Amino acid sequence: MIVFDRVSKRYDEGHDALREISIDISRDEMVFLTGHSGAGKSTLLRLIMLMDRPTRGKVLIDGRDLAKVGSRAIPGHRREIGVVFQNHQLLFDRSVFDNVALPLVIAGYDQREVGRRVRAALDKVGLLERERALPITLSGGEQQRVGIARAVVGRPKILLADEPTGNLDPALSADVMQLFEEFNRVGVTVLIASHDLGLISQLHHRTITLRDGRLVSGMAA
Amino acid sequence: MTGDATSARREGASLSRTSLRGRYDAWLRHHRQSSADSLLRILDNPVSSILTWLVIGIALALPVSLDVALDNAGRVSSTWDSPAQLSLFLVDGTSQAAAKELIEELSKDPQLAQVQFVSREDALEEFTRVSGFADILENLQENPLPDVVLVEPVDSLSPNEVTALRDEFEAQPLVAEATLDMAWLQRLNSLLELSRRSVLALGGFLIFGVVLILGNTIRLAIESRREEIVIVKLVGGSNAFVRRPFLYSGLWYGVGGGVFAALLVSAGLWFLSAPVEQLAALYGSDFSLRGPGLIGSLNLVLVGGLLGLAGAWLAVSRHLGAIEPR
Ligand SMILES: Nc1ncnc2c1ncn2[C@@H]1O[C@H](COP(=O)(O)OP(=O)(O)O)[C@@H](O)[C@H]1O
Ligand SMILES: [Mg+2]
């Protein structure tokens, strides 16, 4: 589902964020991406989202070479991937409902379908009764769950998360991880960047470790 | 995709969504949403929005008022276009017979409505009577005035044709000089033409200014919603999707500016109409000011809207591309 074939990424300043990375994540897999701060985790996710292009090597998503996805096709590509960010990236002047509805509105679903799906997603993350609230009135854990609901509302094949538990306490972090496992169980490929090694070790999933942009373990399934 | 439950559902949904009809509905829906949303945002900040509308309204009203003024001036001068009168001064010592022959010839000219001969004696008599210089004139050895033929061209002749006629007369051997009492009118007309062009140039500048003002307003709107744009792009919003609400903002600012301009022009006309009619009545005329009218006002609103779109397009194409998720 997600294939990196000897991918390198060098930023303009000459810094190598990724060096010769090869990974193969299959459909229905849930994988952790770990490593010290600055190891290249976010960079790897950014390449999948086409927020950046690799300097060398190939990235294939669902068999499609991302080098062949032109800039006009990027929005369509992103609609097929759900993303959760550490800093939530919510619209603070819109209700929880509107935030979660955003991907569906972009994709052009009609009002009824949007309502149905948003409520289903909010129900899944346990925030159904807060749909009218503004994100600012929610706790950090709740905001993160709104971000997760938004990431899955379009029923993407792939779910990416960059430090989704970065500023949550251990109990909330475990809840969030459990949510990801549930999505994975219904067939979503999940890739989570995190340096919370304690939490990762409790969950039994493949873990890919980066160090200074190099793959040190977790290459094979 | 395999046939598991989720993907089957997903494919069903995307099928209904990618049909042409479905896409058209979605597109229309987003237009409705963006236009309403942009309008609400503008109305949410009434003070700054009204200021923007006023600035645009004034910039549009200025050239339009000048144009209305010129239109009215043109109407006034057109009522004076005719009759124009040509005075043909005959050469000294023209015999009565020759003068008579000339008059007969002129009377047959279809371009002339009226021909009147004023002999030098009649002219002196009238001049003596009118001028009050009787004493001085009586002491003159001889009559200094020439014979004059006054001719009046038919109404249908344009100022240029009348001027041509004058040149024609002057070429006649019996005519020493032909003068046209229309020179002042021509001067007025060329003054009007000059003013018209100045208004056009001024209008061009102001329209350019309006586009820049709107462009800047939209640029600020884009700047203030930078984070939102990044998020929308991250979850798959296309450039057209991101652009749409800003284009509508520009449209609403421009339309509002056009409405304000129409109101300003109407208010100005209303303010001036009473004294103008009074003045016209003093000259025995029933002239009254003519405004841009309903169609003109609607055009003004339309032009405002188009300028708004242009300004927004300028801002959007310059600034939206630079906002990408990092
Ligand atoms: N936009 C960028 N420009 C230049 N260097 C960057 C950029 N983004 C990340 N880097 C560098 O690339 C390296 C990897 O960064 P990142 O992928 O964010 O690591 P991680 O997410 O594992 O902390 C870091 O050394 C970082 O400084
Ligand atoms: Mg990172």
mmCIF file of N, CA and C in Angstrom, chain A residues 49-119:
data_model
loop_
_atom_site.group_PDB
_atom_site.id
_atom_site.type_symbol
_atom_site.label_atom_id
_atom_site.label_comp_id
_atom_site.label_asym_id
_atom_site.label_seq_id
_atom_site.Cartn_x
_atom_site.Cartn_y
_atom_site.Cartn_z
ATOM 1 N N MET A 49 2.156 12.654 1.638
ATOM 2 C CA MET A 49 1.097 13.650 1.427
ATOM 3 C C MET A 49 1.376 14.560 0.241
ATOM 4 N N LEU A 50 2.512 14.383 -0.397
ATOM 5 C CA LEU A 50 2.953 15.269 -1.483
ATOM 6 C C LEU A 50 3.046 16.727 -1.030
ATOM 7 N N MET A 51 3.399 16.917 0.243
ATOM 8 C CA MET A 51 3.719 18.257 0.693
ATOM 9 C C MET A 51 5.147 18.576 0.266
ATOM 10 N N ASP A 52 5.841 17.560 -0.167
ATOM 11 C CA ASP A 52 7.210 17.683 -0.651
ATOM 12 C C ASP A 52 7.483 16.525 -1.595
ATOM 13 N N ARG A 53 8.508 16.675 -2.408
ATOM 14 C CA ARG A 53 8.869 15.600 -3.339
ATOM 15 C C ARG A 53 10.230 15.038 -2.948
ATOM 16 N N PRO A 54 10.451 13.740 -3.145
ATOM 17 C CA PRO A 54 11.762 13.181 -2.805
ATOM 18 C C PRO A 54 12.845 13.699 -3.754
ATOM 19 N N THR A 55 14.062 13.751 -3.238
ATOM 20 C CA THR A 55 15.179 14.162 -4.082
ATOM 21 C C THR A 55 15.581 13.018 -5.012
ATOM 22 N N ARG A 56 15.561 11.816 -4.448
ATOM 23 C CA ARG A 56 15.840 10.604 -5.244
ATOM 24 C C ARG A 56 14.931 9.487 -4.790
ATOM 25 N N GLY A 57 14.699 8.506 -5.642
ATOM 26 C CA GLY A 57 13.904 7.345 -5.250
ATOM 27 C C GLY A 57 12.439 7.518 -5.592
ATOM 28 N N LYS A 58 11.696 6.449 -5.316
ATOM 29 C CA LYS A 58 10.286 6.405 -5.712
ATOM 30 C C LYS A 58 9.396 6.154 -4.518
ATOM 31 N N VAL A 59 8.241 6.829 -4.482
ATOM 32 C CA VAL A 59 7.217 6.541 -3.492
ATOM 33 C C VAL A 59 5.991 6.044 -4.245
ATOM 34 N N LEU A 60 5.482 4.866 -3.850
ATOM 35 C CA LEU A 60 4.269 4.348 -4.486
ATOM 36 C C LEU A 60 3.169 4.214 -3.448
ATOM 37 N N ILE A 61 2.001 4.730 -3.775
ATOM 38 C CA ILE A 61 0.846 4.605 -2.885
ATOM 39 C C ILE A 61 -0.226 3.842 -3.651
ATOM 40 N N ASP A 62 -0.644 2.717 -3.088
ATOM 41 C CA ASP A 62 -1.653 1.886 -3.741
ATOM 42 C C ASP A 62 -1.232 1.588 -5.184
ATOM 43 N N GLY A 63 0.073 1.368 -5.361
ATOM 44 C CA GLY A 63 0.598 1.002 -6.670
ATOM 45 C C GLY A 63 0.868 2.174 -7.596
ATOM 46 N N ARG A 64 0.534 3.379 -7.175
ATOM 47 C CA ARG A 64 0.715 4.534 -8.052
ATOM 48 C C ARG A 64 1.994 5.296 -7.689
ATOM 49 N N ASP A 65 2.819 5.542 -8.693
ATOM 50 C CA ASP A 65 4.053 6.286 -8.501
ATOM 51 C C ASP A 65 3.722 7.767 -8.301
ATOM 52 N N LEU A 66 4.087 8.295 -7.127
ATOM 53 C CA LEU A 66 3.711 9.677 -6.821
ATOM 54 C C LEU A 66 4.406 10.687 -7.714
ATOM 55 N N ALA A 67 5.524 10.266 -8.348
ATOM 56 C CA ALA A 67 6.200 11.183 -9.272
ATOM 57 C C ALA A 67 5.288 11.521 -10.451
ATOM 58 N N LYS A 68 4.311 10.635 -10.694
ATOM 59 C CA LYS A 68 3.418 10.859 -11.834
ATOM 60 C C LYS A 68 2.177 11.656 -11.442
ATOM 61 N N VAL A 69 2.084 12.008 -10.150
ATOM 62 C CA VAL A 69 0.934 12.811 -9.708
ATOM 63 C C VAL A 69 1.315 14.285 -9.840
ATOM 64 N N GLY A 70 0.728 14.958 -10.820
ATOM 65 C CA GLY A 70 1.035 16.369 -11.064
ATOM 66 C C GLY A 70 0.394 17.264 -10.026
ATOM 67 N N SER A 71 0.782 18.528 -10.049
ATOM 68 C CA SER A 71 0.309 19.417 -8.982
ATOM 69 C C SER A 71 -1.210 19.567 -9.011
ATOM 70 N N ARG A 72 -1.815 19.430 -10.178
ATOM 71 C CA ARG A 72 -3.272 19.552 -10.230
ATOM 72 C C ARG A 72 -3.960 18.332 -9.624
ATOM 73 N N ALA A 73 -3.244 17.226 -9.563
ATOM 74 C CA ALA A 73 -3.854 15.998 -9.032
ATOM 75 C C ALA A 73 -3.570 15.835 -7.540
ATOM 76 N N ILE A 74 -2.781 16.745 -6.958
ATOM 77 C CA ILE A 74 -2.439 16.614 -5.536
ATOM 78 C C ILE A 74 -3.681 16.644 -4.635
ATOM 79 N N PRO A 75 -4.622 17.611 -4.839
ATOM 80 C CA PRO A 75 -5.799 17.596 -3.953
ATOM 81 C C PRO A 75 -6.522 16.255 -3.960
ATOM 82 N N GLY A 76 -6.701 15.677 -5.142
ATOM 83 C CA GLY A 76 -7.372 14.381 -5.224
ATOM 84 C C GLY A 76 -6.606 13.304 -4.466
ATOM 85 N N HIS A 77 -5.277 13.347 -4.585
ATOM 86 C CA HIS A 77 -4.426 12.390 -3.866
ATOM 87 C C HIS A 77 -4.608 12.551 -2.356
ATOM 88 N N ARG A 78 -4.624 13.800 -1.894
ATOM 89 C CA ARG A 78 -4.743 14.035 -0.443
ATOM 90 C C ARG A 78 -6.097 13.614 0.087
ATOM 91 N N ARG A 79 -7.138 13.676 -0.766
ATOM 92 C CA ARG A 79 -8.463 13.288 -0.302
ATOM 93 C C ARG A 79 -8.530 11.799 -0.004
ATOM 94 N N GLU A 80 -7.575 11.038 -0.546
ATOM 95 C CA GLU A 80 -7.611 9.598 -0.305
ATOM 96 C C GLU A 80 -6.826 9.198 0.930
ATOM 97 N N ILE A 81 -6.223 10.185 1.570
ATOM 98 C CA ILE A 81 -5.413 9.907 2.756
ATOM 99 C C ILE A 81 -5.930 10.752 3.917
ATOM 100 N N GLY A 82 -6.130 10.111 5.065
ATOM 101 C CA GLY A 82 -6.499 10.872 6.247
ATOM 102 C C GLY A 82 -5.254 11.212 7.045
ATOM 103 N N VAL A 83 -5.163 12.435 7.560
ATOM 104 C CA VAL A 83 -3.977 12.811 8.341
ATOM 105 C C VAL A 83 -4.381 13.400 9.684
ATOM 106 N N VAL A 84 -3.621 13.036 10.693
ATOM 107 C CA VAL A 84 -3.813 13.598 12.029
ATOM 108 C C VAL A 84 -2.496 14.274 12.423
ATOM 109 N N PHE A 85 -2.601 15.508 12.899
ATOM 110 C CA PHE A 85 -1.387 16.246 13.243
ATOM 111 C C PHE A 85 -1.280 16.415 14.748
ATOM 112 N N GLN A 86 -0.046 16.604 15.175
ATOM 113 C CA GLN A 86 0.169 16.821 16.604
ATOM 114 C C GLN A 86 -0.543 18.099 17.053
ATOM 115 N N ASN A 87 -0.439 19.154 16.259
ATOM 116 C CA ASN A 87 -1.055 20.427 16.656
ATOM 117 C C ASN A 87 -2.460 20.566 16.075
ATOM 118 N N HIS A 88 -3.135 19.440 15.889
ATOM 119 C CA HIS A 88 -4.551 19.369 15.516
ATOM 120 C C HIS A 88 -4.889 19.987 14.176
ATOM 121 N N GLN A 89 -4.403 21.223 13.899
ATOM 122 C CA GLN A 89 -4.756 21.930 12.668
ATOM 123 C C GLN A 89 -6.264 22.020 12.497
ATOM 124 N N LEU A 90 -6.944 22.512 13.526
ATOM 125 C CA LEU A 90 -8.394 22.696 13.418
ATOM 126 C C LEU A 90 -8.691 24.147 13.063
ATOM 127 N N LEU A 91 -9.890 24.365 12.515
ATOM 128 C CA LEU A 91 -10.355 25.724 12.257
ATOM 129 C C LEU A 91 -11.053 26.207 13.519
ATOM 130 N N PHE A 92 -10.461 27.182 14.173
ATOM 131 C CA PHE A 92 -10.968 27.541 15.483
ATOM 132 C C PHE A 92 -12.198 28.437 15.448
ATOM 133 N N ASP A 93 -12.530 28.935 14.265
ATOM 134 C CA ASP A 93 -13.760 29.736 14.187
ATOM 135 C C ASP A 93 -14.937 28.921 13.649
ATOM 136 N N ARG A 94 -14.734 27.591 13.555
ATOM 137 C CA ARG A 94 -15.832 26.737 13.072
ATOM 138 C C ARG A 94 -16.160 25.701 14.134
ATOM 139 N N SER A 95 -17.388 25.258 14.115
ATOM 140 C CA SER A 95 -17.824 24.261 15.098
ATOM 141 C C SER A 95 -17.107 22.936 14.850
ATOM 142 N N VAL A 96 -17.189 22.072 15.831
ATOM 143 C CA VAL A 96 -16.633 20.724 15.712
ATOM 144 C C VAL A 96 -17.215 20.046 14.471
ATOM 145 N N PHE A 97 -18.528 20.175 14.325
ATOM 146 C CA PHE A 97 -19.196 19.562 13.170
ATOM 147 C C PHE A 97 -18.573 20.056 11.863
ATOM 148 N N ASP A 98 -18.444 21.381 11.725
ATOM 149 C CA ASP A 98 -17.917 21.944 10.473
ATOM 150 C C ASP A 98 -16.488 21.503 10.217
ATOM 151 N N ASN A 99 -15.698 21.393 11.289
ATOM 152 C CA ASN A 99 -14.323 20.932 11.135
ATOM 153 C C ASN A 99 -14.271 19.523 10.560
ATOM 154 N N VAL A 100 -15.079 18.652 11.138
ATOM 155 C CA VAL A 100 -15.071 17.260 10.687
ATOM 156 C C VAL A 100 -15.662 17.162 9.281
ATOM 157 N N ALA A 101 -16.620 18.060 8.971
ATOM 158 C CA ALA A 101 -17.299 17.995 7.668
ATOM 159 C C ALA A 101 -16.399 18.465 6.524
ATOM 160 N N LEU A 102 -15.338 19.220 6.848
ATOM 161 C CA LEU A 102 -14.537 19.865 5.804
ATOM 162 C C LEU A 102 -14.118 18.946 4.642
ATOM 163 N N PRO A 103 -13.547 17.770 4.916
ATOM 164 C CA PRO A 103 -13.145 16.914 3.783
ATOM 165 C C PRO A 103 -14.333 16.505 2.915
ATOM 166 N N LEU A 104 -15.503 16.320 3.543
ATOM 167 C CA LEU A 104 -16.678 15.912 2.772
ATOM 168 C C LEU A 104 -17.196 17.062 1.929
ATOM 169 N N VAL A 105 -17.159 18.274 2.504
ATOM 170 C CA VAL A 105 -17.599 19.455 1.749
ATOM 171 C C VAL A 105 -16.684 19.635 0.539
ATOM 172 N N ILE A 106 -15.381 19.459 0.763
ATOM 173 C CA ILE A 106 -14.425 19.570 -0.335
ATOM 174 C C ILE A 106 -14.714 18.530 -1.409
ATOM 175 N N ALA A 107 -15.029 17.312 -0.956
ATOM 176 C CA ALA A 107 -15.289 16.246 -1.922
ATOM 177 C C ALA A 107 -16.657 16.392 -2.568
ATOM 178 N N GLY A 108 -17.494 17.297 -2.042
ATOM 179 C CA GLY A 108 -18.754 17.600 -2.709
ATOM 180 C C GLY A 108 -19.924 16.730 -2.326
ATOM 181 N N TYR A 109 -19.904 16.176 -1.125
ATOM 182 C CA TYR A 109 -21.059 15.391 -0.686
ATOM 183 C C TYR A 109 -22.236 16.308 -0.388
ATOM 184 N N ASP A 110 -23.452 15.780 -0.565
ATOM 185 C CA ASP A 110 -24.606 16.623 -0.250
ATOM 186 C C ASP A 110 -24.837 16.642 1.253
ATOM 187 N N GLN A 111 -25.602 17.646 1.661
ATOM 188 C CA GLN A 111 -25.805 17.959 3.065
ATOM 189 C C GLN A 111 -26.192 16.738 3.918
ATOM 190 N N ARG A 112 -27.133 15.944 3.420
ATOM 191 C CA ARG A 112 -27.621 14.822 4.214
ATOM 192 C C ARG A 112 -26.511 13.815 4.470
ATOM 193 N N GLU A 113 -25.787 13.504 3.379
ATOM 194 C CA GLU A 113 -24.703 12.532 3.484
ATOM 195 C C GLU A 113 -23.623 13.071 4.434
ATOM 196 N N VAL A 114 -23.331 14.374 4.325
ATOM 197 C CA VAL A 114 -22.343 14.983 5.212
ATOM 198 C C VAL A 114 -22.775 14.811 6.663
ATOM 199 N N GLY A 115 -24.026 15.151 6.958
ATOM 200 C CA GLY A 115 -24.533 15.043 8.325
ATOM 201 C C GLY A 115 -24.413 13.627 8.851
ATOM 202 N N ARG A 116 -24.793 12.678 8.010
ATOM 203 C CA ARG A 116 -24.785 11.277 8.426
ATOM 204 C C ARG A 116 -23.357 10.830 8.758
ATOM 205 N N ARG A 117 -22.447 11.151 7.840
ATOM 206 C CA ARG A 117 -21.068 10.672 8.020
ATOM 207 C C ARG A 117 -20.345 11.377 9.157
ATOM 208 N N VAL A 118 -20.588 12.693 9.286
ATOM 209 C CA VAL A 118 -19.912 13.428 10.346
ATOM 210 C C VAL A 118 -20.345 12.878 11.698
ATOM 211 N N ARG A 119 -21.653 12.626 11.834
ATOM 212 C CA ARG A 119 -22.139 12.109 13.124
ATOM 213 C C ARG A 119 -21.581 10.723 13.392
#
